[in-house]
Short mmCIF file of C-alpha atoms and ligand atoms in Angstrom, two decimals:
data_model
loop_
_atom_site.label_atom_id
_atom_site.label_comp_id
_atom_site.label_asym_id
_atom_site.label_seq_id
_atom_site.Cartn_x
_atom_site.Cartn_y
_atom_site.Cartn_z
CA MET A 64 0.00 0.00 0.00
CA ARG A 65 1.04 3.61 -0.48
CA ALA A 66 2.27 6.18 2.06
CA VAL A 67 3.61 9.74 1.88
CA ALA A 68 7.03 9.93 3.51
CA VAL A 69 9.66 12.55 4.15
CA PHE A 70 13.36 11.57 3.96
CA PRO A 71 15.08 14.32 5.97
CA HIS A 72 18.66 13.34 5.07
CA GLN A 73 17.90 13.10 1.35
CA HIS A 74 15.77 16.28 1.46
CA ASP A 75 13.01 14.40 -0.33
CA ILE A 76 9.27 13.77 0.06
CA ARG A 77 7.75 10.99 -1.98
CA ILE A 78 5.11 8.30 -2.16
CA ILE A 79 6.51 4.97 -1.03
CA ASP A 80 5.25 1.43 -0.88
CA VAL A 81 4.84 -0.05 2.62
CA PRO A 82 3.50 -3.41 3.84
CA GLU A 83 -0.15 -3.61 4.91
CA PRO A 84 -0.64 -3.86 8.68
CA PRO A 85 -1.41 -7.31 10.15
CA ARG A 86 -4.82 -8.30 11.59
CA PRO A 87 -5.64 -6.33 14.75
CA THR A 88 -5.25 -8.16 18.08
CA GLY A 89 -6.24 -7.19 21.66
CA HIS A 90 -7.13 -3.49 21.82
CA GLN A 91 -5.97 -2.77 18.27
CA VAL A 92 -8.26 -1.40 15.57
CA LEU A 93 -7.58 -1.57 11.84
CA LEU A 94 -8.45 1.73 10.15
CA ARG A 95 -9.02 2.72 6.55
CA VAL A 96 -7.80 6.30 6.32
CA LEU A 97 -10.29 8.59 4.57
CA GLU A 98 -8.72 12.04 4.73
CA VAL A 99 -5.73 13.79 6.25
CA GLY A 100 -5.48 17.55 6.79
CA ILE A 101 -2.21 19.40 6.20
CA CYS A 102 -1.02 22.05 8.67
CA GLY A 103 1.94 24.34 9.26
CA THR A 104 3.71 21.60 11.25
CA ASP A 105 3.50 19.24 8.22
CA ARG A 106 4.86 21.96 5.97
CA ASP A 107 7.75 22.58 8.39
CA ILE A 108 8.47 18.83 8.36
CA ALA A 109 8.27 18.86 4.55
CA ALA A 110 10.80 21.72 4.55
CA PHE A 111 13.08 19.49 6.71
CA GLU A 112 12.92 21.98 9.59
CA TYR A 113 10.97 19.95 12.13
CA GLY A 114 9.98 16.37 12.93
CA ASP A 115 11.93 13.13 13.40
CA PRO A 116 11.54 9.67 11.81
CA PRO A 117 11.04 6.69 14.12
CA ILE A 118 14.35 5.63 15.68
CA GLY A 119 16.27 3.49 13.14
CA SER A 120 14.18 4.64 10.13
CA ASP A 121 15.45 6.98 7.40
CA HIS A 122 11.93 8.30 6.73
CA LEU A 123 8.81 9.55 8.49
CA ILE A 124 5.32 8.86 7.18
CA LEU A 125 3.55 12.21 7.53
CA GLY A 126 0.02 13.11 8.61
CA HIS A 127 -1.55 13.72 12.03
CA GLU A 128 -4.94 15.34 11.19
CA ALA A 129 -6.61 12.10 10.18
CA VAL A 130 -10.15 10.83 9.72
CA ALA A 131 -10.65 7.10 9.31
CA GLU A 132 -13.20 4.33 9.19
CA VAL A 133 -12.99 1.31 11.47
CA ILE A 134 -12.71 -1.84 9.35
CA GLN A 135 -11.58 -4.56 11.79
CA LEU A 136 -11.43 -4.92 15.57
CA GLY A 137 -9.11 -6.78 17.94
CA ASP A 138 -10.91 -9.18 20.33
CA ASP A 139 -10.74 -6.81 23.33
CA VAL A 140 -12.24 -3.74 21.64
CA THR A 141 -15.68 -3.02 23.11
CA THR A 142 -16.14 0.71 22.53
CA LEU A 143 -16.07 0.82 18.70
CA ARG A 144 -17.81 -0.98 15.86
CA VAL A 145 -16.90 -1.74 12.28
CA GLY A 146 -18.04 1.21 10.13
CA ASP A 147 -17.50 3.82 12.90
CA LEU A 148 -15.88 7.11 11.93
CA VAL A 149 -12.89 8.00 14.13
CA VAL A 150 -10.19 10.62 14.60
CA PRO A 151 -6.93 9.53 16.28
CA THR A 152 -5.17 11.61 18.94
CA VAL A 153 -1.58 12.57 18.09
CA ARG A 154 0.71 12.20 21.09
CA ARG A 155 1.77 8.94 22.76
CA PRO A 156 3.21 8.82 26.30
CA CYS A 157 6.87 8.47 27.25
CA SER A 158 7.84 5.31 29.10
CA ASP A 159 9.42 7.00 32.11
CA PRO A 160 7.63 5.79 35.26
CA ASN A 161 8.57 9.10 36.88
CA CYS A 162 6.71 11.25 34.35
CA PRO A 163 3.54 12.12 36.28
CA ALA A 164 1.82 13.48 33.19
CA CYS A 165 2.28 10.40 30.98
CA GLN A 166 1.51 8.09 33.90
CA ALA A 167 -1.79 9.97 34.24
CA HIS A 168 -2.49 9.62 30.45
CA ARG A 169 -1.86 13.37 30.08
CA GLN A 170 1.05 13.09 27.65
CA ASP A 171 0.07 16.54 26.33
CA PHE A 172 1.85 17.72 29.53
CA CYS A 173 4.78 15.22 29.27
CA THR A 174 7.64 16.32 31.55
CA THR A 175 10.50 14.35 29.96
CA GLY A 176 10.06 15.42 26.31
CA GLU A 177 10.43 11.72 25.39
CA PHE A 178 6.84 11.44 24.08
CA THR A 179 6.23 10.47 20.47
CA GLU A 180 3.76 12.10 18.06
CA ARG A 181 2.21 10.28 15.10
CA GLY A 182 3.42 11.82 11.86
CA ILE A 183 5.66 14.30 13.70
CA LYS A 184 8.10 12.87 16.21
CA HIS A 185 9.55 9.33 16.22
CA ALA A 186 6.29 7.68 15.06
CA HIS A 187 4.82 7.23 11.58
CA GLY A 188 1.64 9.15 10.77
CA TYR A 189 -1.59 8.54 8.92
CA LEU A 190 -0.89 9.60 5.33
CA THR A 191 -1.25 6.02 4.19
CA GLU A 192 -4.07 3.65 3.24
CA LEU A 193 -4.47 1.43 6.33
CA VAL A 194 -3.24 1.86 9.91
CA LEU A 195 -3.39 -0.02 13.20
CA GLU A 196 -4.21 2.03 16.27
CA ASP A 197 -5.12 1.22 19.88
CA ASP A 198 -8.77 1.87 20.74
CA HIS A 199 -7.91 4.31 23.57
CA ASN A 200 -6.24 6.63 21.03
CA LEU A 201 -9.38 6.92 18.91
CA ILE A 202 -12.22 9.42 19.22
CA ALA A 203 -15.57 8.42 17.71
CA VAL A 204 -17.07 11.12 15.49
CA PRO A 205 -20.72 11.23 14.31
CA THR A 206 -20.91 10.27 10.62
CA GLN A 207 -22.80 13.52 9.81
CA LEU A 208 -19.43 15.24 10.36
CA THR A 209 -17.56 13.08 7.81
CA ASP A 210 -16.77 15.92 5.37
CA VAL A 211 -15.39 18.22 8.09
CA ALA A 212 -13.96 15.63 10.52
CA ALA A 213 -10.39 16.46 9.40
CA LEU A 214 -10.93 19.70 11.36
CA VAL A 215 -11.32 17.85 14.69
CA GLU A 216 -7.55 17.64 15.37
CA PRO A 217 -6.72 21.31 14.63
CA LEU A 218 -9.83 22.35 16.58
CA SER A 219 -8.65 20.22 19.53
CA ILE A 220 -5.80 22.76 20.00
CA GLY A 221 -8.42 25.49 20.58
CA ALA A 222 -10.48 23.15 22.74
CA LYS A 223 -7.49 22.50 25.00
CA ALA A 224 -6.93 26.28 25.15
CA VAL A 225 -10.55 26.71 26.31
CA GLU A 226 -10.02 24.04 29.00
CA GLN A 227 -6.81 25.79 30.08
CA ALA A 228 -8.45 29.23 30.14
CA GLN A 229 -11.28 27.91 32.28
CA ALA A 230 -8.84 26.16 34.64
CA VAL A 231 -6.57 29.23 35.02
CA GLN A 232 -9.45 31.64 35.48
CA THR A 233 -10.93 29.67 38.39
CA ARG A 234 -8.47 31.97 40.24
CA LEU A 235 -11.16 34.67 39.85
CA PRO A 236 -13.70 33.64 42.47
CA TRP A 237 -16.82 35.32 41.06
CA GLU A 238 -19.39 34.75 38.34
CA ARG A 239 -17.81 35.72 34.99
CA GLN A 240 -19.50 38.13 32.62
CA ARG A 241 -19.57 37.32 28.91
CA ALA A 242 -15.84 37.22 28.07
CA ARG A 243 -14.33 39.18 25.18
CA ILE A 244 -11.76 37.14 23.26
CA LEU A 245 -9.16 38.40 20.82
CA VAL A 246 -7.91 35.76 18.36
CA LEU A 247 -4.55 36.65 16.80
CA GLY A 248 -4.29 35.18 13.28
CA ALA A 249 -6.80 33.91 10.74
CA GLY A 250 -5.03 30.66 9.81
CA PRO A 251 -6.69 27.31 10.54
CA ILE A 252 -5.97 27.33 14.29
CA GLY A 253 -7.20 30.93 14.62
CA MET A 254 -10.24 30.42 12.40
CA LEU A 255 -11.33 27.19 14.11
CA GLY A 256 -10.65 28.65 17.57
CA ALA A 257 -12.76 31.69 16.63
CA ALA A 258 -15.56 29.42 15.40
CA ALA A 259 -15.57 27.45 18.66
CA MET A 260 -15.56 30.63 20.75
CA ALA A 261 -18.19 32.45 18.71
CA VAL A 262 -20.62 29.51 18.81
CA SER A 263 -20.01 29.21 22.56
CA GLY A 264 -21.34 32.75 22.96
CA TYR A 265 -18.08 34.60 23.60
CA ASP A 266 -17.66 38.06 22.12
CA THR A 267 -14.97 37.05 19.58
CA ILE A 268 -12.68 39.35 17.59
CA VAL A 269 -10.15 38.08 15.04
CA TYR A 270 -7.11 40.26 14.32
CA SER A 271 -5.11 39.43 11.21
CA ARG A 272 -3.22 40.98 8.33
CA GLU A 273 -5.68 40.21 5.50
CA PRO A 274 -7.68 43.30 4.44
CA GLY A 275 -11.15 43.86 5.90
CA ASP A 276 -12.77 43.08 2.52
CA SER A 277 -10.84 39.83 1.94
CA PRO A 278 -12.57 36.41 1.72
CA ARG A 279 -10.96 35.42 5.02
CA ALA A 280 -12.43 38.47 6.75
CA ASP A 281 -15.86 37.58 5.30
CA ARG A 282 -15.49 34.03 6.62
CA VAL A 283 -14.70 35.37 10.10
CA ARG A 284 -17.82 37.56 10.06
CA GLU A 285 -19.95 34.64 8.86
CA LEU A 286 -18.78 32.71 11.94
CA GLY A 287 -20.36 35.42 14.08
CA ALA A 288 -17.05 37.05 15.04
CA THR A 289 -15.75 40.58 14.38
CA TYR A 290 -12.81 41.02 12.01
CA LEU A 291 -10.07 43.62 12.57
CA SER A 292 -7.34 44.06 9.98
CA THR A 293 -3.80 45.17 10.86
CA GLU A 294 -4.21 47.49 7.83
CA GLN A 295 -6.82 49.59 9.63
CA THR A 296 -5.98 49.01 13.30
CA PRO A 297 -2.41 49.10 14.60
CA ILE A 298 -1.95 46.68 17.47
CA ASP A 299 -1.83 49.39 20.17
CA LYS A 300 -5.20 50.77 19.00
CA ILE A 301 -7.06 47.45 19.43
CA PRO A 302 -8.56 48.25 22.86
CA SER A 303 -9.85 51.64 21.66
CA VAL A 304 -11.85 49.77 18.98
CA THR A 305 -12.89 46.67 20.93
CA GLY A 306 -12.73 47.61 24.61
CA PRO A 307 -10.50 45.66 27.01
CA ILE A 308 -9.84 42.02 26.16
CA ASP A 309 -10.33 39.22 28.70
CA VAL A 310 -8.51 36.47 26.81
CA ILE A 311 -6.05 36.66 23.92
CA TYR A 312 -5.89 33.44 21.91
CA GLU A 313 -2.61 33.64 20.00
CA ALA A 314 -2.59 31.60 16.77
CA VAL A 315 -0.15 33.58 14.67
CA GLY A 316 3.25 32.25 15.83
CA ILE A 317 4.92 35.68 15.92
CA ALA A 318 6.30 36.53 19.35
CA SER A 319 6.42 40.31 18.83
CA VAL A 320 2.71 40.36 17.87
CA ALA A 321 1.70 38.16 20.80
CA PHE A 322 3.50 40.23 23.43
CA ALA A 323 2.60 43.60 21.92
CA ALA A 324 -1.05 42.52 22.09
CA THR A 325 -0.85 42.09 25.88
CA GLU A 326 -1.35 45.85 26.09
CA ALA A 327 -4.97 45.22 25.06
CA LEU A 328 -5.52 42.83 27.99
CA ALA A 329 -7.98 43.78 30.73
CA PRO A 330 -7.09 43.48 34.41
CA ASN A 331 -6.98 39.75 35.34
CA GLY A 332 -6.75 38.89 31.63
CA LEU A 333 -5.09 35.85 30.14
CA LEU A 334 -2.77 35.41 27.13
CA ILE A 335 -2.84 31.89 25.70
CA LEU A 336 0.01 31.07 23.33
CA THR A 337 -0.39 28.26 20.76
CA GLY A 338 2.00 29.28 17.95
CA ILE A 339 5.53 27.94 17.54
CA PRO A 340 7.50 30.91 16.15
CA ALA A 341 10.10 30.49 13.43
CA PRO A 342 13.46 32.05 14.35
CA ALA A 343 13.30 35.82 13.77
CA GLU A 344 15.38 38.93 14.36
CA PRO A 345 15.11 40.08 18.00
CA ALA A 346 12.22 42.58 18.26
CA ALA A 347 12.27 45.85 20.18
CA LEU A 348 9.38 45.67 22.67
CA PRO A 349 8.69 47.77 25.80
CA LEU A 350 9.29 44.76 28.04
CA ASP A 351 9.34 46.76 31.28
CA ARG A 352 5.91 48.26 30.50
CA ILE A 353 4.56 44.85 29.50
CA MET A 354 5.87 43.25 32.70
CA LYS A 355 4.60 46.12 34.86
CA ASN A 356 1.12 45.67 33.36
CA ILE A 357 1.16 41.92 33.84
CA VAL A 358 2.04 42.36 37.51
CA LEU A 359 -0.18 45.33 38.36
CA LYS A 360 -3.14 43.86 36.45
CA ASN A 361 -2.82 40.27 37.75
CA GLN A 362 -2.53 38.95 34.21
CA ALA A 363 -1.49 35.42 33.25
CA ILE A 364 0.33 33.86 30.30
CA VAL A 365 -0.11 30.18 29.44
CA GLY A 366 1.46 28.17 26.64
CA THR A 367 -0.47 25.19 25.32
CA VAL A 368 0.50 22.39 22.96
CA ASN A 369 -1.17 19.22 21.74
CA ALA A 370 -4.47 17.98 23.18
CA ALA A 371 -5.71 15.17 25.38
CA ARG A 372 -8.79 13.00 24.82
CA SER A 373 -11.04 15.43 26.70
CA ALA A 374 -10.06 18.27 24.33
CA PHE A 375 -10.72 16.05 21.29
CA GLU A 376 -14.15 15.23 22.69
CA LEU A 377 -14.83 18.94 23.28
CA SER A 378 -13.60 19.62 19.74
CA VAL A 379 -16.14 17.14 18.29
CA GLN A 380 -18.90 18.81 20.35
CA LYS A 381 -17.90 22.31 19.19
CA LEU A 382 -17.66 21.17 15.57
CA GLU A 383 -21.16 19.67 15.77
CA GLN A 384 -22.48 22.90 17.27
CA ALA A 385 -20.74 24.99 14.60
CA MET A 386 -22.00 22.73 11.80
CA TYR A 387 -25.52 23.25 13.11
CA LEU A 388 -25.19 27.03 13.34
CA VAL A 389 -22.77 28.04 10.57
CA PRO A 390 -22.16 25.00 8.29
CA HIS A 391 -21.27 27.08 5.23
CA SER A 392 -18.53 28.98 7.08
CA ILE A 393 -17.05 25.83 8.60
CA ARG A 394 -16.95 24.09 5.21
CA GLY A 395 -15.38 27.28 3.83
CA ILE A 396 -12.35 26.79 6.12
CA ILE A 397 -11.45 23.82 3.89
CA THR A 398 -9.88 25.56 0.92
CA LYS A 399 -8.72 22.55 -1.10
CA ARG A 400 -9.09 18.76 -1.33
CA VAL A 401 -6.43 16.97 -3.34
CA PRO A 402 -5.96 13.32 -4.37
CA PHE A 403 -3.31 11.17 -2.66
CA ASP A 404 -0.85 11.51 -5.56
CA ALA A 405 -0.80 15.29 -5.14
CA ALA A 406 0.14 15.13 -1.42
CA PRO A 407 3.93 15.65 -1.84
CA GLU A 408 3.25 18.72 -4.00
CA VAL A 409 0.68 20.22 -1.67
CA LEU A 410 3.09 19.78 1.25
CA ARG A 411 5.69 21.88 -0.55
CA GLN A 412 3.33 24.65 -1.69
CA PRO A 413 2.09 27.80 -0.02
CA HIS A 414 -1.43 27.13 1.13
CA GLY A 415 -4.99 28.20 1.62
CA VAL A 416 -6.62 28.00 5.07
CA LYS A 417 -6.92 24.20 5.28
CA ASP A 418 -5.85 21.78 2.56
CA ILE A 419 -6.91 18.15 2.84
CA VAL A 420 -5.54 15.02 1.16
CA ARG A 421 -8.17 12.50 0.18
CA VAL A 422 -6.85 8.98 0.81
CA HIS A 423 -10.05 6.95 0.26
CA SER A 424 -13.50 8.36 -0.46
C1 LIG B 288 -0.03 19.25 16.43
C2 LIG B 288 0.14 18.90 17.89
C3 LIG B 288 1.62 18.73 18.21
C4 LIG B 288 2.37 19.98 17.78
C5 LIG B 288 3.87 19.92 18.10
C6 LIG B 288 0.83 20.43 16.05
O1 LIG B 288 0.72 20.66 14.67
O2 LIG B 288 -1.39 19.57 16.17
O3 LIG B 288 -0.56 17.72 18.18
O4 LIG B 288 1.78 18.49 19.59
O5 LIG B 288 2.18 20.18 16.40
O6 LIG B 288 4.54 18.87 17.47
#
């Protein structure tokens, strides 16, 4: 069967032939992969800047935003049935008995850094025809969501951010008003995060560089959020347009933008960082003013990466809600679907919001 693999030492990405997986045993499930979404992480791996093949392998099979159909079950699987639609989680625990996070099945908080990630770090991914996966790494998705289920994984990043925001803000021991959220960036993580927040009833503003009359800005407005363009509103003028911000959801991966935006944060506000910045020239920022504000206004900064089962489940719920309320806008986040053969090319190209590789239809 075919798989899309990156060969970091040869600086090559190509379709290779790999053996089919054996029959599932125990808690294993055999999956027929339907679609795999492509994100910035995949493109960094395809540019040989990130990611690691499994130990002892010269290549890494890509793909971590997968949707698949269950086709065969090991004898001990009781929670899934043949024909179910599933999305796999990405990160697998380290084996260190002293890692409290992995021991508690919260490898998204792994303390050793020895975790693996399917399609990213030391474990093959899902850009192939058939895969074996343990049942506890699979999230069942209602079949009505089939055409948008590739969005579950990228939306799980926003869902974990929501869980983190709620956990951190339990420090404020009073009934919260309707929170105002500023999303930085209108890429897939920003767009999906904004969709989840807008349908949850938060006052959601997306700040990005595309002009106010661009298709992306229209998409944001269709989601029920407000769009602010960097062309019209310099970062320091955001609060004068929106009022003070309770939570900033950073999905732009540019450190200078993220920290400059803290000046829009309300007292007790929270900055959640999800982007992994590329190396850049050091930026001149008024760090003493930023720090003074953070201290005097009791503000918090939290970084978040990856997502646990609970965030994937929340992601499925939010996607269902969004598909009920704004189906056209959610489908519009998917800019392109390409056949399997085109995957290496699409990984090398500049992209739309969310490109998806069709493995089986
Ligand atoms: C994935 C996460 C992963 C992160 C870092 C992201 O693209 O969605 O699951 O933890 O990359 O490797």
